[in-house]
Each structure stands twice: as C-alpha cells, then as structure tokens.
Amino acid sequence: FGLSLPAVAVLLVALLCLDPHCRVGSAPICAHGPSGCHIPSLADLFDRVIQHSARMHSLSNDLHSEFEQYFLPSKNHIGKIYRKCHTSNILTPNGKDNAQKLAREELTEVILKLLMAWRDPLFQLHQSMAHQQDFNSFSSNKALEMGDMAHELRKGVEKVAEKMRVLGMLGNSVTGLSAAEAMLPLSDSGEAMSDYELLYCFRRDSNKVQNYLKILKCRIVPEHDC
Amino acid sequence: TMRNSGAMLILTFIAILILQAAGVSPPGKPRLTSCRSPEKETFTCWWEPGGDGGLPTTYALYYHLENSETVYECPDYRTAGENSCFFNKNDTSLWVNYNITVVASNALGKNISDPVEVDVVYIVQPNTPEHVTAVVVHDEQGPFVRVSWEKPRTADTRSGWITLLYQLRVKQEKDKEWEEYNAGMQKYYNVFSLHPDKEYMVQVRCKPDHGFWSEWTQTTYVKMPDYITRERSLWIMITIFFVFIVVILTWTLNVKRNSVKLCLLPAVPGPKIKGFDKQLLKSGKSEEVFNTLVIQGFPPTTDYDNLLVEYLEVFDNEEQELVLDGKDLSEDCMKSKSPSDIDSGRGSCDSHTLLLEKCMDGREGSGSNQHQYSQHGETRWASTESSESQGPEPGSPDSANGRGKTWPVVFSSPQPQPHHHYPVGAAKPAYHSVPEILNHLSPHAMSSNYHQLNHQDILQQERRFSKPACRHSQSYNQFNLDGIDTSAPGVAPSPSLEYVEVQRVNPENMLLLRPLSDPNREPEGSDCTREDYSKVKEVTSNNILLLQRDMSHQCVDDYSQADQCTTQQPPHPCKPAVHQSNSGMPQEAIRVMGNGYVDSTVLMPSY
C-alpha cells in the first residue's frame, strides 16, 4: 500500500482546511420561481416522448432486419409462420380516420396499454436473446435497451397524461392501468412466442405508438412540426 | 366407363396438342411488381402479366388479411391504370398484413402468381414536393439562394399522420455530380457558396420517416448574380497592400543601396601590392601577372655585391637656388608639409630614420637593404647622413635630423635594380656612384621615362667653372639627361662607391657632377654643403631633369660667386626668376616640397 503516513497527514490537513460552510446539500431546482428554472412545457414533453418512441421503433426495426437477414432468408416463409400477436386483443385504430375519431383520452389509453403490454415480453426477449449464442452481444444489448426504452416511454407518457389532466385537457375517463393489463405474451395456442415473432409484433406496435403520439401531439399542441 | 374416360383423355390430349400447334395456351404466370402508398391511407399494387398465351386473358387480384380466411377481390382495377389494383381508404388497413395474389385466366386456363405480403405502413412513397422556388437573396456577406417548396398535396402532415423529410440537390448544367442537402422537416433551404454569374439547377424530394424516397421534382433554374465575394475583395486588398509594401521597400533599398551594400558586403581591402596590375589580372592570364611580380635576379647573388646603387646625390653649383614656380607652391607645399607622411610611392624605406638605419645596417655588409629598394622598383636617390659635420642641408626634407633626404623616384616599376653593396668599411655611407647606375641600368630595357645620367668626363668641365668660396669640388660629373644613352662613354665604373655631387647645371642642361672623393673638394665642415644641393625643378618630357635655382637674395647666377655662404637656406622657396633660368628650361610646373625640394615623382606617370 503506497500511502505513507505523511501523505495521510497531508490529506487530513487538506480536509480540515476545507470550508466548513461548503457542505453539499440539495437545493430545490426551481427555488426562485418559474423565471429561474425552465419547466418543460407540454409541447416539450411531447417532443421528448416522440423522440423516445422514434428511437425505440428504430431499434426494433434494426433487430427485426437482423433476424430476417440471418435466420430467415426466404421471405416467403415469413407469412406462413405468423401467429397472432398477444397485443391483438387491444383495439387499436388501423387508419387515420379511425385514429382521429378517437378521443384524446382513448388514444392516450391505447398508447399506455400497448406500452404496458410489452413490459414483460421485452424483458423476456432480452433474456432469451442473451442466452442464445446465435445472437451477438450487440443484438442482445439492443434488446435490453429496447426494453428500457419502452419502460421509460411508458413513464413519460404517463407524465404527459398527468400534465394534460392537470391542464384540463384530459377528462377523468382515463383509468389507471392496473396490473391486470400486463399480459403475458401467449398466443392462442398457449405457446410462448418465438423471438422472431416477438420482434415482428413489437416492431409493429412501436410504430403504432409513435404514430398515435404524433397524432395526439398535433391535436393537442399543434406547433411548427405539424 | 374406363373406355370412355380413356377416350376422353386421349381426345383432350390431342386437343391440347392441336391447340398448341395453333399457338394458344393458358396464360403465363403474372407477377406482382410493387405496391405503393402515397399517403399511408390508400395504396396501389401493380403486376405484370406473364403472357397471354395467344388468347384474351383477364387478370384478377385477390387478397386476404392476416389471420383471416376471407378473400376479397380488388375493388378498383382502373384508377391506377393498366394491370393495377387501387385500394381506397375504406379498403386500406394499416398495421395489417395483406396477402395478395393475381390470377390470370383465359379460355384455356388460369395462372396464379406468387403471393405477396404487404403491410401498408412500410410501403409508403410520397408524391414529389410541389411549387419549388429558388430565389437569390442579397446579404451583406454575399448573395445566396433560398429554395422553398411545399409538401405534396396528398400527404397529411398537419395532423401528424405522416412526417416527411426533405432533400434537395443543386448543380450547374455542366457538372456531373449533384450537391445534396438535407433540409429535415422544413420547407425551405438556403444554399451558400454558389459561384457568381452561373446558372444552377435545383431539385427536391421527400420521404416519410419510415418509407421510400419520392421522385425528384422537375428542375428549377436559378442564376447567381455577378459579384465580387467579400473574401476575394479582401484578398485583392491584401495583395495590393503587400505590393505597395514591396515597392516601398525596394525603393528604400535602392536609395540606400550603398549603405546596404556596405552593411551586407563590407569592404574588403583590395590588394595593395605595389606594381601589381589589377587590370592585367582581370584580363590576362595569371602567369603574366605573376611574372610581373617576379624580380629577376632576386635575391641578388654575390656578383652584385659591390654594385648596390643606392643614392645619387645631386649638388647644385655654388649657392644657386633653383627657380621655383610659385604657382604650384600651394599644392606642393600641402603635399610636402609633412614629408614623412607623403607616400608617393616611396614606401617605408623613405622614412629618414628608417632609411638611415637600413643604410647603416647595409653598410655592415648585410644585403638586407637591397630588397628595400627592389621592392618598389625604384632607385632612390637618397643621401643618408652625410659627413657628420654637415648640418641640416638646405631644403632637406627633414631639417630636424638633417640626416637623410629622399629623392623622388626616377625609375618606374618593376625593373631590376642594380644592387650595390656598401663597401665594407666605407667611410662615406650611402652615396651612389653615378657611373655605376648607368652601367647597370643600361643593359636593361628602360622606358623613356627613365632618366639616364651620363657620366661624362669630369675633368673636361673642370675648367668651366670657377670655384666659389663655398664650393667644395672642382671636378664635376656632367650628366646628360637627354635621351637614353646606353653607353657610358669613357668612364670606368669604379668598383667602390663614389660619391657624386652635382655642382651645377650648365646652360646646356647638363648636370655637372663631381665625385666627392675629388681632392678638390673642400672640407665639408662648412655649412655650405647643403647649398650645393640643387633642387630638381621638374622633369621634362625629354627626360631632362630640371633643377631649380634658388632665387633668394643669396642666390647668384651660375657663374657668379656667392658673396657669402649662408648656413641656411631660407626656408621658403625663392621667388621665381624666369630670366635667370637657363634658356631652354621649360618653365613648367614644379611641385616643390616646402623645404625647397622638388617632388618629381608627382610629375611622373603613376604605375
């Protein structure tokens, strides 16, 4: 151990010489009121959330392409293997008109439902990919990141909903999501879905989420991007 | 029955063969080429027929959604054109896989294409952007082009349903490659760094966040104005400034070029080798130049032991002073003010004390002095210390020591010198014997500038002159300075030094010399000896040494006797008296040293 007694003494002296008033404390972020602090507006929140969802979708797209490229060379196979995604029970608008007909609250709820439904399956996916040697570590990391992003996105959308509720934009018809909503990725036949199927389904659902968020944003805070 | 079915089979087979021979067949397999959605609300699929088989063929597109068995047929075969199927909004569902097939059928049969899975969300290709404009905007930093456009009409970006990203490209007509710029989601873009006075082509396209790029718009042309960029004008200014500075520097250097030259190339002392001809060095070969420096016969051999001619002492008759020409007094006096400082080609040996020392040394038999005289190529007529009883001689260059006086150079450079040794133990130091001068000079080539003294029989002239009271000698050596006379008539060179005094100048322009060993010489105790020295007035072009007559009150005519011998000659030269000078003596300019001696070296051409 390299530290000798003089070095220790020096350190002690240095510590003693520190300003006793300089203590680490936590200061409130916006102590001086709104002018001293930048509270993100609803538009900012929406932007952040949309960016998040875009990133998440891009990750799922990459993973799906890798899977398709390395493990399923023949495209014709794809169509025949599909089983129903576990989120197909959730009613989601499949067109612009349908989406625009939905109320904000419903749209928000759909988004939250989707994100909630994917919490466990994504974790499962990552686990499964990490254990298999077919995937390289890069893909496994992507799956992990994807799962984290879905989780954060859900939290973010919840915050947005909260903000909207505070602002009076949302009615109280949005019910809190219960744990019952969390689904297990089980297909009709009860078998666990394969990794590829999970990837395929999640790619689609992340696209839905991104699209719904954009609609919601342009409906609630129509600014320069809309 | 079997027989019937067999017959049917054979008949069918034959019919097919016949039909094939006729060139008709069931249709070929169609193929779905692409499906595209321009706005994520509708989509269109195109197929290509596989061959109609010679018969009119109809095509039908069938599809079913994923996880559903219900098969639907294409709702619209016309809107999108030939061999296409258009799905309108009602028939389009997103995030659902469509399983599409095309069936071609004719009279003979039908053919089904391979199925294609399509999810509309992933086949979006928007229409091209619209209303592309490119405008030149003038800014203080320079003009630039602002390109602006509008979204394709069909795309609904306002509701956020579709997000479009734009891209534009620019090039000149002649360029091969386009310059591409990404504009993001905005509908304008500023293009900088375009060249002035050039025409540019601009195109724009767009893409949804997940989908295909649209086609490029039609070309929009824009012309840049002719302007000088700020950068270029700045460079122009900098260039002008530097040119200006360079001009100023050059002018300054030019004006001060001398001092610059002095600074950069400090003056190197040139060679001051006496008798070294620089011109010859520059033009001629090196051998010629160096040959001129070589002195034949140096170091002197023992043959010349006794032949060192050092001095010629020229005496004037009586107390006559040479005529002086006052005109050039000033300049000559200037020159002769400090005779020891005059370096008119005489060299170090000309200093009196030095000369004396050398002569003293030489007297002891070393030949060291010989080279002193040979260096400069001159003979020197100098008289070192005369007899001890002599006071300062009249007009001696240095009355202070009264020892030596140096006579001007008579001979030009580089000539071999007669060298004479001092006779060992000679009583009279440093007097030349004139005949010996003649004898040794004569065999060598001499220029016309040389003066030759002809030794003439002294005794002949003896009777011509009366001996003044102060005159010492009665016998004279007469010198004829005219021309070059290589013969030394009738005079046997004395092997030893003989001192010669010039008694006088006779009307025939002859120097009358008298050897000092003449018994008729008067004792030299008087101070009048110095009065016997005559000053050389000038050297004429005929190689005549003109002696000067001192016309002071003590001056007397040739043949007159001095009333008294003054011990000292007046320090100032005499007033010139023209009529007293011998006829025929040209009255040309004399350079006279302040003490009355003539510096004829100045009259001689420089070498």
Tab-separated table of C-alpha atoms in Angstrom, chain A residues 57-58 61 76 79-80 82-84 93-97 99-100 200 203-204 207-208 210-212 214-215 218 225-226, chain B residues 40-41 66-67 89-90 92-97 114-115 117 119 121-122 156-163 185 209-210:
chain	number	residue	atom	x	y	z
A	57	HIS	CA	-39.027	1.926	-33.125
A	58	SER	CA	-35.746	2.253	-34.937
A	61	ASN	CA	-36.626	-2.252	-36.857
A	76	ASN	CA	-41.971	-16.379	-48.335
A	79	GLY	CA	-46.094	-15.053	-43.998
A	80	LYS	CA	-46.827	-18.573	-43.025
A	82	TYR	CA	-47.068	-15.801	-38.122
A	83	ARG	CA	-49.235	-16.201	-35.187
A	84	LYS	CA	-51.317	-13.613	-33.590
A	93	PRO	CA	-57.236	2.269	-34.767
A	94	ASN	CA	-55.915	0.966	-38.043
A	95	GLY	CA	-56.314	4.087	-40.080
A	96	LYS	CA	-56.057	7.777	-39.914
A	97	ASP	CA	-59.721	8.366	-39.789
A	99	ALA	CA	-57.362	7.337	-35.128
A	100	GLN	CA	-58.708	10.801	-35.460
A	200	TYR	CA	-42.152	-8.783	-35.519
A	203	ARG	CA	-41.882	-3.586	-34.449
A	204	ARG	CA	-45.459	-3.055	-35.454
A	207	ASN	CA	-44.808	2.064	-34.943
A	208	LYS	CA	-48.334	2.349	-33.705
A	210	GLN	CA	-45.106	6.549	-32.439
A	211	ASN	CA	-47.933	7.331	-34.811
A	212	TYR	CA	-50.507	7.721	-32.093
A	214	LYS	CA	-47.766	12.226	-33.151
A	215	ILE	CA	-51.455	12.471	-33.740
A	218	CYS	CA	-50.622	17.642	-33.266
A	225	ASP	CA	-43.910	20.346	-36.596
A	226	CYS	CA	-47.477	19.700	-37.534
B	40	LYS	CA	-50.449	5.973	-45.787
B	41	GLU	CA	-54.156	5.974	-46.441
B	66	GLU	CA	-53.661	-11.893	-41.993
B	67	ASN	CA	-55.260	-14.296	-39.666
B	89	LYS	CA	-59.287	4.364	-47.767
B	90	ASN	CA	-62.024	2.034	-46.808
B	92	THR	CA	-56.875	0.044	-46.545
B	93	SER	CA	-55.960	-1.105	-43.088
B	94	LEU	CA	-52.698	-0.264	-41.514
B	95	TRP	CA	-50.615	-2.463	-39.382
B	96	VAL	CA	-52.175	-5.472	-41.050
B	97	ASN	CA	-50.593	-7.818	-43.482
B	114	ASP	CA	-46.926	-15.925	-56.133
B	115	PRO	CA	-48.458	-14.343	-53.064
B	117	GLU	CA	-47.270	-9.999	-48.043
B	119	ASP	CA	-48.045	-4.072	-44.669
B	121	VAL	CA	-47.174	1.181	-43.252
B	122	TYR	CA	-43.935	0.046	-44.775
B	156	ASP	CA	-51.254	14.878	-44.430
B	157	THR	CA	-48.533	16.166	-42.223
B	158	ARG	CA	-50.737	18.584	-40.462
B	159	SER	CA	-52.462	16.034	-38.336
B	160	GLY	CA	-49.199	14.334	-37.681
B	161	TRP	CA	-50.320	11.265	-39.513
B	162	ILE	CA	-47.266	11.348	-41.740
B	163	THR	CA	-43.925	13.003	-41.198
B	185	MET	CA	-38.737	18.670	-41.945
B	209	ASP	CA	-39.781	8.742	-41.583
B	210	HIS	CA	-40.120	5.062	-42.483
